[in-house]
């Protein structure tokens, strides 16, 4: 059957509900003859008469009742579509962000700061392992993923990594620990004081181990932690000196509760926003990735 003309169908729908050709023509501001022609063309397209005249009124045939049922569903769906689109223009836009469970909360806040508190944006933040988050991104359940290492790329993993920032790694601790040695005497502190380290699967840990090898130091490891929030708490408690990005403990450093002994040479942590290749990301993601991060 040839393609259905919805213009003809709408005229039929209007006449079927009015039950009177003259009244419909007046309401639609068209001539009766033009309206009759439109309905006739629809009947020819469908191969069935849709109306039968009963005095001055038009009555639906069996084919006409079937056509009206479908027309009601079609135009009701059209009205629902328009209503939903109008409503979506007024509703809050969702931004679904996945963040590595070990990622600094302060960094996450710095990244999301441009949209936090906006009345038109709802931020949905999920945490997990890199593998879990990347699966969510690939399934389009997440708009962007925040990681400290870019995922491997090959023909079947179409991710794009945007490096957002690089944060130096410092030796940080309670004043009484750092104060036992002259500030900046990193080698002396690392050789004498217990340290709190990221776990072995961290790039920071790999670089730290290499530095210890170069300096010929066997550090006393107080704890190995895979969560930056826990590393911060242990550092606050004075369990040891934390090998940590200063952004993680920026409030404690600002208040003087913790002191920074110094930056560890050659060790830094990178922060990446990962999106899907060849997929238009949420427009908010484009804005956040291209925005200059606040000073960390």
Short mmCIF file of C-alpha atoms in Angstrom, two decimals:
data_model
loop_
_atom_site.label_atom_id
_atom_site.label_comp_id
_atom_site.label_asym_id
_atom_site.label_seq_id
_atom_site.Cartn_x
_atom_site.Cartn_y
_atom_site.Cartn_z
CA UNK A 1 0.00 0.00 0.00
CA UNK A 2 1.19 3.49 -0.73
CA UNK A 3 2.43 5.66 2.11
CA UNK A 4 -0.32 7.11 4.27
CA UNK A 5 -0.93 10.86 3.98
CA UNK A 6 -1.34 12.12 7.54
CA UNK A 7 -2.71 15.44 6.31
CA UNK A 8 -5.66 13.55 4.82
CA UNK A 9 -5.94 11.46 7.99
CA UNK A 10 -6.19 14.54 10.19
CA UNK A 11 -9.07 15.93 8.11
CA UNK A 12 -10.86 12.59 8.40
CA UNK A 13 -10.20 12.53 12.16
CA UNK A 14 -11.71 16.00 12.59
CA UNK A 15 -14.85 15.18 10.55
CA UNK A 16 -15.31 11.83 12.31
CA UNK A 17 -15.39 13.55 15.72
CA UNK A 18 -17.64 16.38 14.54
CA UNK A 19 -19.97 14.13 12.55
CA UNK A 20 -20.77 17.06 10.26
CA UNK A 21 -18.83 18.18 7.18
CA UNK A 22 -20.10 21.77 7.27
CA UNK A 23 -19.22 22.32 10.92
CA UNK A 24 -15.72 20.87 10.45
CA UNK A 25 -15.08 22.99 7.35
CA UNK A 26 -16.01 26.13 9.28
CA UNK A 27 -13.86 25.18 12.27
CA UNK A 28 -10.83 24.43 10.10
CA UNK A 29 -11.46 27.42 7.84
CA UNK A 30 -11.51 25.38 4.64
CA UNK A 31 -14.21 24.89 2.01
CA UNK A 32 -16.50 21.89 2.18
CA UNK A 33 -15.41 20.81 -1.27
CA UNK A 34 -11.72 20.89 -0.31
CA UNK A 35 -12.50 18.86 2.81
CA UNK A 36 -14.51 16.33 0.80
CA UNK A 37 -11.65 15.95 -1.68
CA UNK A 38 -9.15 15.27 1.12
CA UNK A 39 -11.36 12.55 2.61
CA UNK A 40 -12.05 11.05 -0.80
CA UNK A 41 -8.33 10.79 -1.48
CA UNK A 42 -7.83 9.04 1.87
CA UNK A 43 -10.61 6.57 1.04
CA UNK A 44 -8.98 5.82 -2.32
CA UNK A 45 -5.64 5.30 -0.59
CA UNK A 46 -7.18 2.91 1.94
CA UNK A 47 -9.47 1.19 -0.53
CA UNK A 48 -12.54 1.57 1.70
CA UNK A 49 -15.38 4.06 2.19
CA UNK A 50 -15.02 5.68 5.60
CA UNK A 51 -18.37 7.45 5.89
CA UNK A 52 -21.97 6.84 4.91
CA UNK A 53 -24.54 9.63 4.87
CA UNK A 54 -27.56 9.41 7.12
CA UNK A 55 -29.67 12.42 6.45
CA UNK A 56 -27.57 15.48 7.19
CA UNK A 57 -25.16 13.55 9.34
CA UNK A 58 -22.17 11.42 8.42
CA UNK A 59 -21.85 8.01 10.03
CA UNK A 60 -18.72 5.94 10.13
CA UNK A 61 -18.54 2.69 8.24
CA UNK A 62 -16.89 -0.33 9.81
CA UNK A 63 -13.65 0.65 8.03
CA UNK A 64 -14.18 4.22 9.26
CA UNK A 65 -14.45 3.10 12.90
CA UNK A 66 -11.24 1.10 12.53
CA UNK A 67 -9.51 4.08 10.91
CA UNK A 68 -10.72 6.39 13.69
CA UNK A 69 -9.33 4.10 16.39
CA UNK A 70 -5.91 4.26 14.76
CA UNK A 71 -6.18 8.00 14.10
CA UNK A 72 -7.02 8.60 17.79
CA UNK A 73 -3.92 6.64 18.82
CA UNK A 74 -1.70 8.40 16.27
CA UNK A 75 -2.71 11.95 17.14
CA UNK A 76 -2.79 11.22 20.86
CA UNK A 77 0.79 9.99 20.61
CA UNK A 78 1.70 13.15 18.70
CA UNK A 79 0.24 15.35 21.43
CA UNK A 80 2.06 13.34 24.08
CA UNK A 81 5.34 13.78 22.20
CA UNK A 82 4.91 17.54 22.04
CA UNK A 83 3.97 17.71 25.71
CA UNK A 84 7.01 15.68 26.72
CA UNK A 85 9.36 17.80 24.62
CA UNK A 86 7.93 20.97 26.10
CA UNK A 87 8.30 19.52 29.58
CA UNK A 88 11.88 18.39 28.93
CA UNK A 89 12.78 21.93 28.02
CA UNK A 90 11.72 23.04 31.48
CA UNK A 91 13.01 20.09 33.49
CA UNK A 92 16.46 19.54 34.96
CA UNK A 93 19.10 18.02 32.74
CA UNK A 94 20.84 14.94 34.12
CA UNK A 95 24.63 14.68 34.12
CA UNK A 96 25.78 11.12 34.89
CA UNK A 97 29.37 11.07 36.12
CA UNK A 98 31.39 8.00 37.05
CA UNK A 99 34.41 8.54 39.29
CA UNK A 100 37.12 6.13 40.36
CA UNK A 101 36.40 5.09 43.95
CA UNK A 102 39.91 6.17 45.00
CA UNK A 103 39.73 9.56 43.28
CA UNK A 104 40.14 12.69 45.37
CA UNK A 105 36.74 14.10 46.39
CA UNK A 106 38.22 17.60 46.25
CA UNK A 107 39.18 17.04 42.63
CA UNK A 108 35.70 15.76 41.79
CA UNK A 109 34.16 18.88 43.30
CA UNK A 110 36.60 21.10 41.38
CA UNK A 111 35.64 19.39 38.12
CA UNK A 112 31.89 19.60 38.78
CA UNK A 113 31.94 23.09 40.30
CA UNK A 114 30.55 24.88 37.18
CA UNK A 115 27.31 22.85 37.33
CA UNK A 116 26.92 22.28 41.07
CA UNK A 117 24.00 24.28 42.44
CA UNK A 118 22.47 24.98 39.02
CA UNK A 119 18.69 24.67 39.17
CA UNK A 120 18.54 23.14 35.69
CA UNK A 121 21.14 20.40 36.27
CA UNK A 122 20.91 17.20 38.31
CA UNK A 123 24.31 15.58 38.92
CA UNK A 124 24.25 11.79 39.32
CA UNK A 125 27.61 10.64 40.67
CA UNK A 126 28.60 6.98 40.74
CA UNK A 127 31.88 5.43 41.94
CA UNK A 128 33.54 2.13 41.14
CA UNK A 129 36.57 0.49 39.64
CA UNK A 130 37.93 1.67 36.32
CA UNK A 131 36.62 -1.49 34.61
CA UNK A 132 33.11 -1.04 36.04
CA UNK A 133 32.96 2.62 35.08
CA UNK A 134 34.22 2.06 31.54
CA UNK A 135 31.58 -0.65 31.03
CA UNK A 136 28.96 1.85 32.15
CA UNK A 137 30.35 4.45 29.76
CA UNK A 138 30.37 2.03 26.84
CA UNK A 139 26.76 1.05 27.60
CA UNK A 140 25.88 4.79 27.60
CA UNK A 141 24.76 4.59 31.24
CA UNK A 142 27.36 7.25 32.07
CA UNK A 143 28.17 10.50 30.26
CA UNK A 144 31.76 10.84 31.46
CA UNK A 145 34.20 8.91 33.65
CA UNK A 146 36.92 10.47 35.83
CA UNK A 147 40.11 8.42 36.14
CA UNK A 148 43.76 8.85 37.08
CA UNK A 149 45.03 6.77 34.16
CA UNK A 150 43.75 6.75 30.57
CA UNK A 151 42.21 3.44 29.46
CA UNK A 152 43.98 1.40 26.82
CA UNK A 153 42.69 2.09 23.33
CA UNK A 154 42.19 -0.41 20.56
CA UNK A 155 39.73 -1.06 17.74
CA UNK A 156 36.99 -2.32 20.05
CA UNK A 157 37.34 0.10 22.98
CA UNK A 158 36.53 3.48 21.47
CA UNK A 159 37.32 5.76 24.40
CA UNK A 160 38.71 9.28 24.25
CA UNK A 161 40.79 10.50 27.22
CA UNK A 162 40.96 14.24 27.99
CA UNK A 163 43.71 15.12 30.45
CA UNK A 164 42.28 17.71 32.78
CA UNK A 165 45.09 18.36 35.23
CA UNK A 166 48.30 17.12 36.74
CA UNK A 167 48.73 17.25 40.49
CA UNK A 168 52.10 17.02 42.19
CA UNK A 169 52.57 14.44 44.95
CA UNK A 170 53.92 15.56 48.29
CA UNK A 171 54.98 14.15 51.60
CA UNK A 172 52.43 15.43 54.12
CA UNK A 173 51.96 14.83 57.82
CA UNK A 174 51.09 16.12 61.24
CA UNK A 175 53.24 19.00 62.39
CA UNK A 176 54.95 16.93 65.06
CA UNK A 177 56.08 14.35 62.47
CA UNK A 178 57.24 16.79 59.83
CA UNK A 179 58.78 19.00 62.50
CA UNK A 180 61.15 16.32 63.73
CA UNK A 181 63.33 17.10 60.75
CA UNK A 182 64.11 20.34 58.96
CA UNK A 183 61.46 21.12 56.40
CA UNK A 184 62.42 19.90 52.97
CA UNK A 185 64.68 17.13 54.22
CA UNK A 186 62.67 14.58 52.31
CA UNK A 187 65.32 11.86 52.32
CA UNK A 188 65.74 12.06 56.08
CA UNK A 189 62.00 11.93 56.69
CA UNK A 190 61.47 9.00 54.32
CA UNK A 191 64.32 7.09 55.90
CA UNK A 192 63.15 7.65 59.46
CA UNK A 193 59.37 8.07 59.58
CA UNK A 194 56.57 5.61 58.71
CA UNK A 195 54.81 6.39 55.44
CA UNK A 196 51.28 5.91 54.13
CA UNK A 197 51.23 4.80 50.51
CA UNK A 198 48.76 4.17 47.69
CA UNK A 199 48.48 0.48 46.79
CA UNK A 200 50.75 -1.19 44.27
CA UNK A 201 48.36 -0.81 41.32
CA UNK A 202 48.66 2.97 41.47
CA UNK A 203 50.94 4.88 39.09
CA UNK A 204 51.92 7.06 42.04
CA UNK A 205 53.10 3.97 43.92
CA UNK A 206 55.13 2.81 40.92
CA UNK A 207 56.87 6.18 40.69
CA UNK A 208 57.42 6.28 44.46
CA UNK A 209 59.07 2.86 44.41
CA UNK A 210 61.37 4.02 41.61
CA UNK A 211 62.32 7.12 43.63
CA UNK A 212 63.10 5.01 46.69
CA UNK A 213 65.30 2.79 44.52
CA UNK A 214 67.23 5.82 43.24
CA UNK A 215 67.64 7.23 46.74
CA UNK A 216 68.58 3.82 48.17
CA UNK A 217 65.90 4.05 50.88
CA UNK A 218 63.91 1.17 52.33
CA UNK A 219 60.81 3.01 53.62
CA UNK A 220 58.91 1.91 56.70
CA UNK A 221 55.38 1.35 55.36
CA UNK A 222 52.70 2.03 57.96
CA UNK A 223 49.78 1.30 55.62
CA UNK A 224 48.91 0.78 51.96
CA UNK A 225 45.57 2.30 51.02
CA UNK A 226 43.52 2.22 47.81
CA UNK A 227 41.18 5.04 48.88
CA UNK A 228 42.31 8.67 48.98
CA UNK A 229 39.72 9.49 51.63
CA UNK A 230 41.18 6.82 53.92
CA UNK A 231 44.72 7.95 53.13
CA UNK A 232 43.71 11.45 54.20
CA UNK A 233 42.19 10.20 57.46
CA UNK A 234 45.24 8.13 58.37
CA UNK A 235 47.48 11.11 57.64
CA UNK A 236 45.28 13.29 59.86
CA UNK A 237 45.54 10.71 62.65
CA UNK A 238 49.33 10.88 62.56
CA UNK A 239 49.78 7.20 61.65
CA UNK A 240 52.52 8.23 59.26
CA UNK A 241 53.51 10.66 56.54
CA UNK A 242 51.15 10.52 53.60
CA UNK A 243 52.38 10.26 50.02
CA UNK A 244 49.47 12.21 48.71
CA UNK A 245 48.34 14.97 46.31
CA UNK A 246 48.01 18.20 48.31
CA UNK A 247 44.51 18.72 46.87
CA UNK A 248 43.30 15.79 48.97
CA UNK A 249 44.26 17.57 52.21
CA UNK A 250 43.98 21.18 51.09
CA UNK A 251 41.77 22.20 54.02
CA UNK A 252 44.14 20.66 56.58
CA UNK A 253 47.13 22.35 54.92
CA UNK A 254 45.33 25.69 54.86
CA UNK A 255 44.50 25.46 58.57
CA UNK A 256 47.99 24.32 59.52
CA UNK A 257 46.75 21.06 61.00
CA UNK A 258 48.95 19.22 58.47
CA UNK A 259 52.25 20.36 56.99
CA UNK A 260 53.79 19.69 53.63
CA UNK A 261 57.37 18.50 53.87
CA UNK A 262 57.85 18.98 50.14
CA UNK A 263 57.05 17.68 46.69
CA UNK A 264 58.40 14.29 45.71
CA UNK A 265 60.50 14.75 42.55
CA UNK A 266 59.27 13.02 39.41
CA UNK A 267 55.97 11.91 40.96
CA UNK A 268 52.63 13.32 39.85
CA UNK A 269 49.05 12.18 39.43
CA UNK A 270 47.14 12.91 36.25
CA UNK A 271 43.39 13.35 36.10
CA UNK A 272 41.43 12.34 33.00
CA UNK A 273 37.87 12.74 31.78
CA UNK A 274 36.99 9.79 29.54
CA UNK A 275 34.18 9.91 26.98
CA UNK A 276 33.00 7.69 24.16
CA UNK A 277 34.44 8.23 20.70
CA UNK A 278 32.03 9.04 17.86
CA UNK A 279 29.22 9.64 20.35
CA UNK A 280 27.90 13.11 21.03
CA UNK A 281 28.43 13.49 24.77
CA UNK A 282 26.07 15.34 27.03
CA UNK A 283 26.58 19.02 26.18
CA UNK A 284 27.42 19.63 29.83
CA UNK A 285 30.37 17.24 29.49
CA UNK A 286 31.77 19.24 26.58
CA UNK A 287 31.54 22.39 28.70
CA UNK A 288 33.21 20.80 31.73
CA UNK A 289 36.04 19.18 29.77
CA UNK A 290 36.83 22.41 27.92
CA UNK A 291 36.55 24.59 31.05
CA UNK A 292 39.67 25.63 32.90
CA UNK A 293 39.72 23.87 36.24
CA UNK A 294 39.84 26.01 39.35
CA UNK A 295 43.29 26.13 40.91
CA UNK A 296 43.80 22.85 42.74
#
